[in-house]
PDB file of C-alpha atoms and ligand atoms in Angstrom:
ATOM      1  CA  MET T 529     -14.453  45.107 -56.295  1.00  0.00           C
ATOM      2  CA  ALA T 530     -17.006  42.306 -55.909  1.00  0.00           C
ATOM      3  CA  LYS T 531     -20.543  41.692 -57.175  1.00  0.00           C
ATOM      4  CA  CYS T 532     -23.275  41.075 -54.603  1.00  0.00           C
ATOM      5  CA  ASP T 533     -25.670  38.226 -55.400  1.00  0.00           C
ATOM      6  CA  VAL T 534     -28.356  38.751 -52.732  1.00  0.00           C
ATOM      7  CA  TYR T 535     -30.991  40.449 -54.871  1.00  0.00           C
ATOM      8  CA  PHE T 536     -31.692  41.882 -58.290  1.00  0.00           C
ATOM      9  CA  HIS T 537     -29.547  45.035 -58.051  1.00  0.00           C
ATOM     10  CA  HIS T 538     -26.385  42.879 -58.065  1.00  0.00           C
ATOM     11  CA  CYS T 539     -24.348  45.845 -56.814  1.00  0.00           C
ATOM     12  CA  ASP T 540     -20.718  46.084 -57.909  1.00  0.00           C
ATOM     13  CA  ILE T 541     -19.142  47.043 -54.581  1.00  0.00           C
ATOM     14  CA  PRO T 542     -15.686  48.624 -54.532  1.00  0.00           C
ATOM     15  CA  GLU T 543     -13.181  47.413 -51.930  1.00  0.00           C
ATOM     16  CA  GLY T 544     -14.178  48.904 -48.555  1.00  0.00           C
ATOM     17  CA  GLY T 545     -17.477  50.216 -49.966  1.00  0.00           C
ATOM     18  CA  ARG T 546     -21.141  49.365 -49.325  1.00  0.00           C
ATOM     19  CA  GLY T 547     -23.931  48.108 -51.544  1.00  0.00           C
ATOM     20  CA  LEU T 548     -27.148  50.079 -51.986  1.00  0.00           C
ATOM     21  CA  CYS T 549     -28.698  48.227 -49.034  1.00  0.00           C
ATOM     22  CA  GLY T 550     -26.093  49.801 -46.734  1.00  0.00           C
ATOM     23  CA  ALA T 551     -25.507  46.470 -45.021  1.00  0.00           C
ATOM     24  CA  ARG T 552     -23.230  44.530 -47.367  1.00  0.00           C
ATOM     25  CA  LYS T 553     -19.636  45.487 -47.991  1.00  0.00           C
ATOM     26  CA  CYS T 554     -16.638  44.356 -50.015  1.00  0.00           C
ATOM     27  CA  GLU T 555     -13.747  43.148 -47.893  1.00  0.00           C
ATOM     28  CA  GLY T 556     -10.718  41.388 -49.310  1.00  0.00           C
ATOM     29  CA  GLY T 557     -12.433  41.039 -52.681  1.00  0.00           C
ATOM     30  CA  ALA T 558     -15.532  39.282 -51.246  1.00  0.00           C
ATOM     31  CA  VAL T 559     -18.991  40.531 -50.266  1.00  0.00           C
ATOM     32  CA  THR T 560     -19.824  40.115 -46.570  1.00  0.00           C
ATOM     33  CA  ALA T 561     -22.641  41.265 -44.295  1.00  0.00           C
ATOM     34  CA  ALA T 562     -21.375  44.333 -42.413  1.00  0.00           C
ATOM     35  CA  ASN T 563     -24.532  44.223 -40.279  1.00  0.00           C
ATOM     36  CA  TYR T 564     -23.913  40.651 -39.033  1.00  0.00           C
ATOM     37  CA  GLY T 565     -24.836  40.605 -35.334  1.00  0.00           C
ATOM     38  CA  ARG T 566     -25.261  44.388 -35.221  1.00  0.00           C
ATOM     39  CA  ILE T 567     -28.531  44.941 -33.411  1.00  0.00           C
ATOM     40  CA  THR T 568     -30.616  48.124 -33.431  1.00  0.00           C
ATOM     41  CA  SER T 569     -33.872  46.832 -31.908  1.00  0.00           C
ATOM     42  CA  LEU T 570     -34.817  43.987 -29.567  1.00  0.00           C
ATOM     43  CA  ALA T 571     -38.302  43.575 -28.082  1.00  0.00           C
ATOM     44  CA  LEU T 572     -40.626  40.851 -26.830  1.00  0.00           C
ATOM     45  CA  ASP T 573     -43.775  41.384 -28.913  1.00  0.00           C
ATOM     46  CA  PRO T 574     -47.151  39.668 -29.297  1.00  0.00           C
ATOM     47  CA  ILE T 575     -46.933  37.560 -32.463  1.00  0.00           C
ATOM     48  CA  GLU T 576     -50.020  39.343 -33.802  1.00  0.00           C
ATOM     49  CA  LYS T 577     -47.867  42.483 -34.072  1.00  0.00           C
ATOM     50  CA  LYS T 578     -45.602  40.972 -36.758  1.00  0.00           C
ATOM     51  CA  PRO T 579     -48.393  40.596 -38.076  1.00  0.00           C
ATOM     52  CA  LEU T 580     -49.131  36.856 -37.907  1.00  0.00           C
ATOM     53  CA  ARG T 581     -52.691  35.917 -37.011  1.00  0.00           C
ATOM     54  CA  ARG T 582     -52.751  32.194 -37.756  1.00  0.00           C
ATOM     55  CA  PHE T 583     -49.406  31.032 -36.357  1.00  0.00           C
ATOM     56  CA  VAL T 584     -49.401  30.177 -32.612  1.00  0.00           C
ATOM     57  CA  PRO T 585     -51.937  32.917 -31.766  1.00  0.00           C
ATOM     58  CA  GLY T 586     -51.624  34.459 -28.313  1.00  0.00           C
ATOM     59  CA  SER T 587     -47.880  33.834 -28.092  1.00  0.00           C
ATOM     60  CA  MET T 588     -44.981  36.263 -27.711  1.00  0.00           C
ATOM     61  CA  ILE T 589     -41.867  36.408 -29.883  1.00  0.00           C
ATOM     62  CA  LEU T 590     -38.466  37.987 -29.310  1.00  0.00           C
ATOM     63  CA  SER T 591     -38.115  40.374 -32.219  1.00  0.00           C
ATOM     64  CA  VAL T 592     -34.741  41.529 -33.458  1.00  0.00           C
ATOM     65  CA  GLY T 593     -33.631  44.018 -36.089  1.00  0.00           C
ATOM     66  CA  SER T 594     -30.394  45.327 -37.539  1.00  0.00           C
ATOM     67  CA  TYR T 595     -29.976  48.098 -40.140  1.00  0.00           C
ATOM     68  CA  GLY T 596     -30.208  48.592 -43.897  1.00  0.00           C
ATOM     69  CA  CYS T 597     -32.796  47.843 -46.579  1.00  0.00           C
ATOM     70  CA  ASN T 598     -32.820  46.875 -50.246  1.00  0.00           C
ATOM     71  CA  LEU T 599     -35.998  48.829 -51.097  1.00  0.00           C
ATOM     72  CA  ARG T 600     -36.604  52.582 -50.974  1.00  0.00           C
ATOM     73  CA  CYS T 601     -40.208  52.906 -49.798  1.00  0.00           C
ATOM     74  CA  PRO T 602     -40.709  56.675 -49.355  1.00  0.00           C
ATOM     75  CA  PHE T 603     -43.180  56.087 -46.499  1.00  0.00           C
ATOM     76  CA  CYS T 604     -40.933  53.752 -44.473  1.00  0.00           C
ATOM     77  CA  GLN T 605     -41.980  53.732 -40.815  1.00  0.00           C
ATOM     78  CA  ASN T 606     -38.575  52.357 -39.831  1.00  0.00           C
ATOM     79  CA  HIS T 607     -36.494  54.853 -41.801  1.00  0.00           C
ATOM     80  CA  SER T 608     -34.149  55.486 -38.877  1.00  0.00           C
ATOM     81  CA  ILE T 609     -32.800  51.927 -39.320  1.00  0.00           C
ATOM     82  CA  SER T 610     -33.668  51.182 -42.981  1.00  0.00           C
ATOM     83  CA  TRP T 611     -32.371  53.648 -45.572  1.00  0.00           C
ATOM     84  CA  SER T 612     -32.098  57.188 -44.158  1.00  0.00           C
ATOM     85  CA  ALA T 613     -28.697  58.861 -43.745  1.00  0.00           C
ATOM     86  CA  GLU T 614     -29.013  58.021 -40.043  1.00  0.00           C
ATOM     87  CA  ALA T 615     -29.501  54.324 -40.856  1.00  0.00           C
ATOM     88  CA  MET T 616     -26.433  54.270 -43.063  1.00  0.00           C
ATOM     89  CA  GLY T 617     -24.310  55.356 -40.093  1.00  0.00           C
ATOM     90  CA  LEU T 618     -25.436  52.598 -37.754  1.00  0.00           C
ATOM     91  CA  GLU T 619     -22.529  50.255 -38.402  1.00  0.00           C
ATOM     92  CA  GLU T 620     -20.538  52.200 -35.822  1.00  0.00           C
ATOM     93  CA  THR T 621     -23.197  52.297 -33.109  1.00  0.00           C
ATOM     94  CA  ALA T 622     -25.393  49.181 -33.442  1.00  0.00           C
ATOM     95  CA  GLU T 623     -24.981  46.792 -30.511  1.00  0.00           C
ATOM     96  CA  PRO T 624     -22.921  43.662 -31.217  1.00  0.00           C
ATOM     97  CA  LEU T 625     -24.791  40.466 -30.336  1.00  0.00           C
ATOM     98  CA  ALA T 626     -23.688  36.955 -31.312  1.00  0.00           C
ATOM     99  CA  PRO T 627     -26.303  34.417 -32.498  1.00  0.00           C
ATOM    100  CA  ALA T 628     -25.745  32.320 -29.335  1.00  0.00           C
ATOM    101  CA  GLU T 629     -26.332  35.370 -27.116  1.00  0.00           C
ATOM    102  CA  LEU T 630     -29.555  36.177 -28.961  1.00  0.00           C
ATOM    103  CA  VAL T 631     -30.811  32.608 -28.593  1.00  0.00           C
ATOM    104  CA  ALA T 632     -29.894  32.632 -24.890  1.00  0.00           C
ATOM    105  CA  ALA T 633     -32.008  35.785 -24.490  1.00  0.00           C
ATOM    106  CA  ALA T 634     -34.877  34.040 -26.281  1.00  0.00           C
ATOM    107  CA  VAL T 635     -34.614  31.023 -23.958  1.00  0.00           C
ATOM    108  CA  ARG T 636     -34.613  33.318 -20.907  1.00  0.00           C
ATOM    109  CA  THR T 637     -37.891  34.888 -22.039  1.00  0.00           C
ATOM    110  CA  LYS T 638     -39.704  31.552 -22.499  1.00  0.00           C
ATOM    111  CA  PRO T 639     -41.381  31.953 -19.070  1.00  0.00           C
ATOM    112  CA  ARG T 640     -42.926  35.202 -20.413  1.00  0.00           C
ATOM    113  CA  GLY T 641     -44.560  33.314 -23.268  1.00  0.00           C
ATOM    114  CA  ASN T 642     -41.780  33.613 -25.841  1.00  0.00           C
ATOM    115  CA  ILE T 643     -41.838  30.935 -28.541  1.00  0.00           C
ATOM    116  CA  GLY T 644     -38.782  32.021 -30.517  1.00  0.00           C
ATOM    117  CA  LEU T 645     -37.161  34.662 -32.684  1.00  0.00           C
ATOM    118  CA  ALA T 646     -38.606  37.091 -35.227  1.00  0.00           C
ATOM    119  CA  PHE T 647     -36.194  38.698 -37.674  1.00  0.00           C
ATOM    120  CA  THR T 648     -37.873  42.004 -38.420  1.00  0.00           C
ATOM    121  CA  TYR T 649     -37.775  45.841 -38.179  1.00  0.00           C
ATOM    122  CA  ASN T 650     -35.238  46.235 -41.017  1.00  0.00           C
ATOM    123  CA  GLU T 651     -35.004  43.856 -44.001  1.00  0.00           C
ATOM    124  CA  PRO T 652     -33.549  40.549 -42.735  1.00  0.00           C
ATOM    125  CA  LEU T 653     -32.666  39.141 -46.168  1.00  0.00           C
ATOM    126  CA  ILE T 654     -29.765  41.565 -46.670  1.00  0.00           C
ATOM    127  CA  GLY T 655     -28.148  40.054 -43.569  1.00  0.00           C
ATOM    128  CA  TRP T 656     -29.257  36.485 -44.279  1.00  0.00           C
ATOM    129  CA  GLU T 657     -26.113  34.927 -42.788  1.00  0.00           C
ATOM    130  CA  PHE T 658     -27.068  36.129 -39.295  1.00  0.00           C
ATOM    131  CA  VAL T 659     -30.638  34.875 -39.765  1.00  0.00           C
ATOM    132  CA  ARG T 660     -29.310  31.464 -40.847  1.00  0.00           C
ATOM    133  CA  ASP T 661     -26.908  31.134 -37.903  1.00  0.00           C
ATOM    134  CA  ALA T 662     -29.240  32.413 -35.178  1.00  0.00           C
ATOM    135  CA  ALA T 663     -32.246  30.503 -36.517  1.00  0.00           C
ATOM    136  CA  ALA T 664     -30.310  27.223 -36.640  1.00  0.00           C
ATOM    137  CA  LEU T 665     -29.314  27.629 -32.985  1.00  0.00           C
ATOM    138  CA  ALA T 666     -32.887  28.605 -32.080  1.00  0.00           C
ATOM    139  CA  HIS T 667     -34.217  25.356 -33.555  1.00  0.00           C
ATOM    140  CA  GLU T 668     -31.666  23.422 -31.482  1.00  0.00           C
ATOM    141  CA  ALA T 669     -33.130  25.186 -28.425  1.00  0.00           C
ATOM    142  CA  ASP T 670     -36.701  24.172 -29.407  1.00  0.00           C
ATOM    143  CA  LEU T 671     -37.637  27.678 -30.464  1.00  0.00           C
ATOM    144  CA  VAL T 672     -39.400  28.709 -33.681  1.00  0.00           C
ATOM    145  CA  ASN T 673     -38.236  31.290 -36.202  1.00  0.00           C
ATOM    146  CA  VAL T 674     -40.253  33.978 -37.931  1.00  0.00           C
ATOM    147  CA  MET T 675     -39.085  36.304 -40.698  1.00  0.00           C
ATOM    148  CA  VAL T 676     -40.828  39.552 -41.639  1.00  0.00           C
ATOM    149  CA  THR T 677     -39.619  40.463 -45.085  1.00  0.00           C
ATOM    150  CA  ASN T 678     -40.184  42.333 -48.325  1.00  0.00           C
ATOM    151  CA  GLY T 679     -39.476  39.123 -50.259  1.00  0.00           C
ATOM    152  CA  THR T 680     -36.760  40.714 -52.376  1.00  0.00           C
ATOM    153  CA  ALA T 681     -33.932  38.201 -52.739  1.00  0.00           C
ATOM    154  CA  GLU T 682     -32.541  35.692 -55.178  1.00  0.00           C
ATOM    155  CA  ARG T 683     -33.734  32.118 -54.946  1.00  0.00           C
ATOM    156  CA  HIS T 684     -30.487  30.806 -53.405  1.00  0.00           C
ATOM    157  CA  VAL T 685     -30.923  33.110 -50.379  1.00  0.00           C
ATOM    158  CA  LEU T 686     -34.469  31.870 -49.852  1.00  0.00           C
ATOM    159  CA  GLU T 687     -33.472  28.204 -50.228  1.00  0.00           C
ATOM    160  CA  THR T 688     -30.686  28.656 -47.652  1.00  0.00           C
ATOM    161  CA  LEU T 689     -33.096  30.119 -45.103  1.00  0.00           C
ATOM    162  CA  LEU T 690     -36.185  27.969 -45.680  1.00  0.00           C
ATOM    163  CA  PRO T 691     -35.044  24.978 -43.563  1.00  0.00           C
ATOM    164  CA  HIS T 692     -34.647  27.332 -40.597  1.00  0.00           C
ATOM    165  CA  ILE T 693     -37.817  29.420 -40.877  1.00  0.00           C
ATOM    166  CA  ASP T 694     -41.216  28.321 -39.568  1.00  0.00           C
ATOM    167  CA  ALA T 695     -43.333  31.312 -40.560  1.00  0.00           C
ATOM    168  CA  MET T 696     -43.038  34.469 -42.604  1.00  0.00           C
ATOM    169  CA  ASN T 697     -44.974  37.623 -43.110  1.00  0.00           C
ATOM    170  CA  ILE T 698     -44.101  38.796 -46.612  1.00  0.00           C
ATOM    171  CA  ASP T 699     -45.014  42.191 -48.020  1.00  0.00           C
ATOM    172  CA  LEU T 700     -46.889  42.103 -51.301  1.00  0.00           C
ATOM    173  CA  LYS T 701     -46.951  45.859 -51.493  1.00  0.00           C
ATOM    174  CA  GLY T 702     -49.064  46.141 -54.598  1.00  0.00           C
ATOM    175  CA  PHE T 703     -49.627  44.368 -57.868  1.00  0.00           C
ATOM    176  CA  SER T 704     -48.178  46.652 -60.520  1.00  0.00           C
ATOM    177  CA  GLU T 705     -44.610  46.582 -61.771  1.00  0.00           C
ATOM    178  CA  ARG T 706     -44.843  50.388 -62.095  1.00  0.00           C
ATOM    179  CA  TYR T 707     -45.460  50.842 -58.358  1.00  0.00           C
ATOM    180  CA  TYR T 708     -42.700  48.422 -57.366  1.00  0.00           C
ATOM    181  CA  ALA T 709     -40.157  49.862 -59.809  1.00  0.00           C
ATOM    182  CA  LYS T 710     -40.936  53.596 -59.742  1.00  0.00           C
ATOM    183  CA  VAL T 711     -42.077  54.166 -56.164  1.00  0.00           C
ATOM    184  CA  LEU T 712     -40.428  51.421 -54.086  1.00  0.00           C
ATOM    185  CA  GLY T 713     -37.256  50.689 -56.050  1.00  0.00           C
ATOM    186  CA  GLY T 714     -38.285  47.042 -56.184  1.00  0.00           C
ATOM    187  CA  HIS T 715     -39.276  44.298 -58.596  1.00  0.00           C
ATOM    188  CA  LEU T 716     -42.719  42.700 -58.442  1.00  0.00           C
ATOM    189  CA  ASP T 717     -41.804  39.470 -60.233  1.00  0.00           C
ATOM    190  CA  THR T 718     -38.992  38.820 -57.721  1.00  0.00           C
ATOM    191  CA  VAL T 719     -41.454  39.130 -54.843  1.00  0.00           C
ATOM    192  CA  LYS T 720     -44.036  36.919 -56.573  1.00  0.00           C
ATOM    193  CA  ALA T 721     -41.437  34.185 -57.137  1.00  0.00           C
ATOM    194  CA  PHE T 722     -40.299  34.456 -53.504  1.00  0.00           C
ATOM    195  CA  ILE T 723     -43.863  34.120 -52.191  1.00  0.00           C
ATOM    196  CA  ALA T 724     -44.756  31.252 -54.540  1.00  0.00           C
ATOM    197  CA  ARG T 725     -41.790  29.252 -53.218  1.00  0.00           C
ATOM    198  CA  ALA T 726     -42.107  30.232 -49.541  1.00  0.00           C
ATOM    199  CA  VAL T 727     -45.733  29.063 -49.288  1.00  0.00           C
ATOM    200  CA  GLN T 728     -44.552  25.575 -50.264  1.00  0.00           C
ATOM    201  CA  LYS T 729     -42.218  25.295 -47.274  1.00  0.00           C
ATOM    202  CA  CYS T 730     -43.519  27.315 -44.314  1.00  0.00           C
ATOM    203  CA  HIS T 731     -46.495  29.182 -42.920  1.00  0.00           C
ATOM    204  CA  VAL T 732     -46.898  32.441 -44.875  1.00  0.00           C
ATOM    205  CA  GLU T 733     -49.058  35.491 -44.304  1.00  0.00           C
ATOM    206  CA  LEU T 734     -49.004  38.502 -46.625  1.00  0.00           C
ATOM    207  CA  THR T 735     -49.269  42.239 -46.011  1.00  0.00           C
ATOM    208  CA  THR T 736     -50.436  44.949 -48.404  1.00  0.00           C
ATOM    209  CA  LEU T 737     -50.210  48.596 -47.341  1.00  0.00           C
ATOM    210  CA  ILE T 738     -52.842  50.607 -49.187  1.00  0.00           C
ATOM    211  CA  VAL T 739     -51.354  53.901 -50.385  1.00  0.00           C
ATOM    212  CA  PRO T 740     -53.878  56.403 -51.805  1.00  0.00           C
ATOM    213  CA  GLY T 741     -53.408  56.936 -55.530  1.00  0.00           C
ATOM    214  CA  GLU T 742     -50.846  54.123 -55.856  1.00  0.00           C
ATOM    215  CA  ASN T 743     -52.398  50.711 -55.227  1.00  0.00           C
ATOM    216  CA  ASP T 744     -55.906  51.407 -53.936  1.00  0.00           C
ATOM    217  CA  THR T 745     -58.169  50.309 -56.799  1.00  0.00           C
ATOM    218  CA  GLU T 746     -60.560  47.371 -56.593  1.00  0.00           C
ATOM    219  CA  GLU T 747     -59.155  46.187 -59.904  1.00  0.00           C
ATOM    220  CA  GLU T 748     -55.620  45.906 -58.499  1.00  0.00           C
ATOM    221  CA  MET T 749     -56.859  44.162 -55.347  1.00  0.00           C
ATOM    222  CA  ARG T 750     -58.754  41.646 -57.516  1.00  0.00           C
ATOM    223  CA  ALA T 751     -55.613  40.975 -59.555  1.00  0.00           C
ATOM    224  CA  LEU T 752     -53.492  40.576 -56.404  1.00  0.00           C
ATOM    225  CA  THR T 753     -55.870  38.265 -54.570  1.00  0.00           C
ATOM    226  CA  GLY T 754     -56.618  36.292 -57.733  1.00  0.00           C
ATOM    227  CA  TRP T 755     -52.917  35.529 -58.040  1.00  0.00           C
ATOM    228  CA  VAL T 756     -52.591  34.634 -54.331  1.00  0.00           C
ATOM    229  CA  ALA T 757     -55.665  32.368 -54.515  1.00  0.00           C
ATOM    230  CA  GLY T 758     -54.002  30.295 -57.230  1.00  0.00           C
ATOM    231  CA  LEU T 759     -50.764  29.544 -55.341  1.00  0.00           C
ATOM    232  CA  LYS T 760     -49.937  25.845 -55.065  1.00  0.00           C
ATOM    233  CA  ASP T 761     -48.082  23.532 -52.712  1.00  0.00           C
ATOM    234  CA  GLU T 762     -45.210  21.309 -53.890  1.00  0.00           C
ATOM    235  CA  ASP T 763     -47.654  18.603 -55.003  1.00  0.00           C
ATOM    236  CA  GLY T 764     -49.568  21.024 -57.210  1.00  0.00           C
ATOM    237  CA  ARG T 765     -52.583  21.376 -54.904  1.00  0.00           C
ATOM    238  CA  VAL T 766     -54.072  24.887 -54.778  1.00  0.00           C
ATOM    239  CA  ILE T 767     -53.586  26.328 -51.267  1.00  0.00           C
ATOM    240  CA  GLY T 768     -53.737  30.045 -51.979  1.00  0.00           C
ATOM    241  CA  THR T 769     -57.237  30.705 -50.671  1.00  0.00           C
ATOM    242  CA  GLU T 770     -56.003  29.717 -47.168  1.00  0.00           C
ATOM    243  CA  ILE T 771     -53.153  32.261 -47.127  1.00  0.00           C
ATOM    244  CA  PRO T 772     -53.950  35.117 -44.730  1.00  0.00           C
ATOM    245  CA  LEU T 773     -53.770  38.657 -46.125  1.00  0.00           C
ATOM    246  CA  HIS T 774     -53.306  41.752 -43.952  1.00  0.00           C
ATOM    247  CA  ILE T 775     -54.549  44.948 -45.570  1.00  0.00           C
ATOM    248  CA  SER T 776     -53.230  47.967 -43.745  1.00  0.00           C
ATOM    249  CA  ARG T 777     -53.686  51.706 -43.748  1.00  0.00           C
ATOM    250  CA  PHE T 778     -51.005  54.152 -44.899  1.00  0.00           C
ATOM    251  CA  PHE T 779     -50.041  57.214 -42.878  1.00  0.00           C
ATOM    252  CA  PRO T 780     -47.917  60.043 -44.333  1.00  0.00           C
ATOM    253  CA  ARG T 781     -44.349  59.508 -43.107  1.00  0.00           C
ATOM    254  CA  PHE T 782     -40.706  60.152 -43.953  1.00  0.00           C
ATOM    255  CA  ARG T 783     -40.530  61.192 -47.618  1.00  0.00           C
ATOM    256  CA  MET T 784     -44.193  60.631 -48.519  1.00  0.00           C
ATOM    257  CA  THR T 785     -46.111  63.439 -46.877  1.00  0.00           C
ATOM    258  CA  ASP T 786     -47.902  64.701 -49.995  1.00  0.00           C
ATOM    259  CA  ARG T 787     -51.113  62.814 -49.295  1.00  0.00           C
ATOM    260  CA  ALA T 788     -53.463  62.057 -46.427  1.00  0.00           C
ATOM    261  CA  ALA T 789     -53.776  58.754 -44.588  1.00  0.00           C
ATOM    262  CA  THR T 790     -55.791  56.087 -46.375  1.00  0.00           C
ATOM    263  CA  GLU T 791     -59.482  56.494 -45.651  1.00  0.00           C
ATOM    264  CA  ILE T 792     -60.637  53.741 -43.316  1.00  0.00           C
ATOM    265  CA  ARG T 793     -63.642  52.991 -45.512  1.00  0.00           C
ATOM    266  CA  SER T 794     -61.243  52.416 -48.437  1.00  0.00           C
ATOM    267  CA  VAL T 795     -59.324  49.795 -46.416  1.00  0.00           C
ATOM    268  CA  TYR T 796     -62.586  48.065 -45.469  1.00  0.00           C
ATOM    269  CA  ARG T 797     -63.864  48.172 -49.056  1.00  0.00           C
ATOM    270  CA  LEU T 798     -60.663  46.594 -50.378  1.00  0.00           C
ATOM    271  CA  ALA T 799     -60.773  43.974 -47.603  1.00  0.00           C
ATOM    272  CA  ASP T 800     -64.261  43.012 -48.794  1.00  0.00           C
ATOM    273  CA  VAL T 801     -62.914  42.720 -52.349  1.00  0.00           C
ATOM    274  CA  ALA T 802     -60.077  40.490 -51.070  1.00  0.00           C
ATOM    275  CA  ARG T 803     -62.612  38.260 -49.289  1.00  0.00           C
ATOM    276  CA  GLU T 804     -64.124  37.383 -52.664  1.00  0.00           C
ATOM    277  CA  ARG T 805     -61.044  35.157 -53.180  1.00  0.00           C
ATOM    278  CA  LEU T 806     -59.339  34.628 -49.797  1.00  0.00           C
ATOM    279  CA  ARG T 807     -60.660  33.092 -46.581  1.00  0.00           C
ATOM    280  CA  TYR T 808     -58.562  35.052 -44.055  1.00  0.00           C
ATOM    281  CA  VAL T 809     -58.398  38.809 -44.603  1.00  0.00           C
ATOM    282  CA  TYR T 810     -57.470  41.189 -41.773  1.00  0.00           C
ATOM    283  CA  THR T 811     -57.361  44.972 -41.632  1.00  0.00           C
ATOM    284  CA  GLY T 812     -54.596  46.886 -39.841  1.00  0.00           C
ATOM    285  CA  ASN T 813     -53.910  50.415 -38.551  1.00  0.00           C
ATOM    286  CA  CYS T 814     -57.642  51.231 -38.744  1.00  0.00           C
TER     287      CYS T 814
HETATM  288  S1  SF4 O1316     -39.080  47.367 -47.365  1.00  0.00           S
HETATM  289 FE1  SF4 O1316     -39.796  47.880 -45.295  1.00  0.00          FE
HETATM  290  S2  SF4 O1316     -37.926  48.544 -44.174  1.00  0.00           S
HETATM  291 FE2  SF4 O1316     -37.455  48.606 -46.389  1.00  0.00          FE
HETATM  292  S3  SF4 O1316     -37.881  50.740 -47.019  1.00  0.00           S
HETATM  293 FE3  SF4 O1316     -39.753  49.496 -47.451  1.00  0.00          FE
HETATM  294  S4  SF4 O1316     -41.034  49.757 -45.596  1.00  0.00           S
HETATM  295 FE4  SF4 O1316     -38.901  50.385 -45.031  1.00  0.00          FE
END
């Protein structure tokens, strides 16, 4: 039995068992990442697809994913690799790929416009050791590193990764503890602390998926963007109004099929509300 220290659940994992994320296991009395170097997705994508709009625009990035997730979003678009029964069985079938092999693939795709690695598709923080190792090698090869994350990890995980990461897109999925706790299985204050620290060390863009009936009021968007607008750098200067926010449209998927897609006019209305406080607001999936 060992206790995992990656994020707030702090799973007690029995010998040979898995944590709730499906990716961390107890072996020899210690918690390790079972998904280390186990790849489920690899694609050369435009960086705007991550989405990042204000970090090396027009470039491509080699995007890599493994399996497992520490949240339980019922609408997950990547459920086949995040937290479905299928995802939990991927340890046996995911392709093994060492950090050096991944970086070599990234170097080979430089002539096609690739600038580096993006850790994405499933939640990279639950396999942070692979991100650390591959990202360190990528920097040695003059590549950049991007992480697309739900921002749900303890501070020590973030501090370990920050020297290796150049840009992040972090989900700020809503601004109520109820929504995070009851619908997503998450913890809003953890994500807020993660974002507040990350913006001090690397380029950060945020994403909010608007789910009808959950987080789609103007009042909640004002609270969210008001908080973002007040974020500060390490010297105490306010930088939050410059942080890009992506507001995207929900579609019924996976275990949330009880409601229609977000109305496009609702996304645009909330984007206008966000622009009252933030300079760079983008809409997605519209
Ligand atoms: S955090 Fe992302 S990958 Fe994980 S369940 Fe939610 S939408 Fe899916």
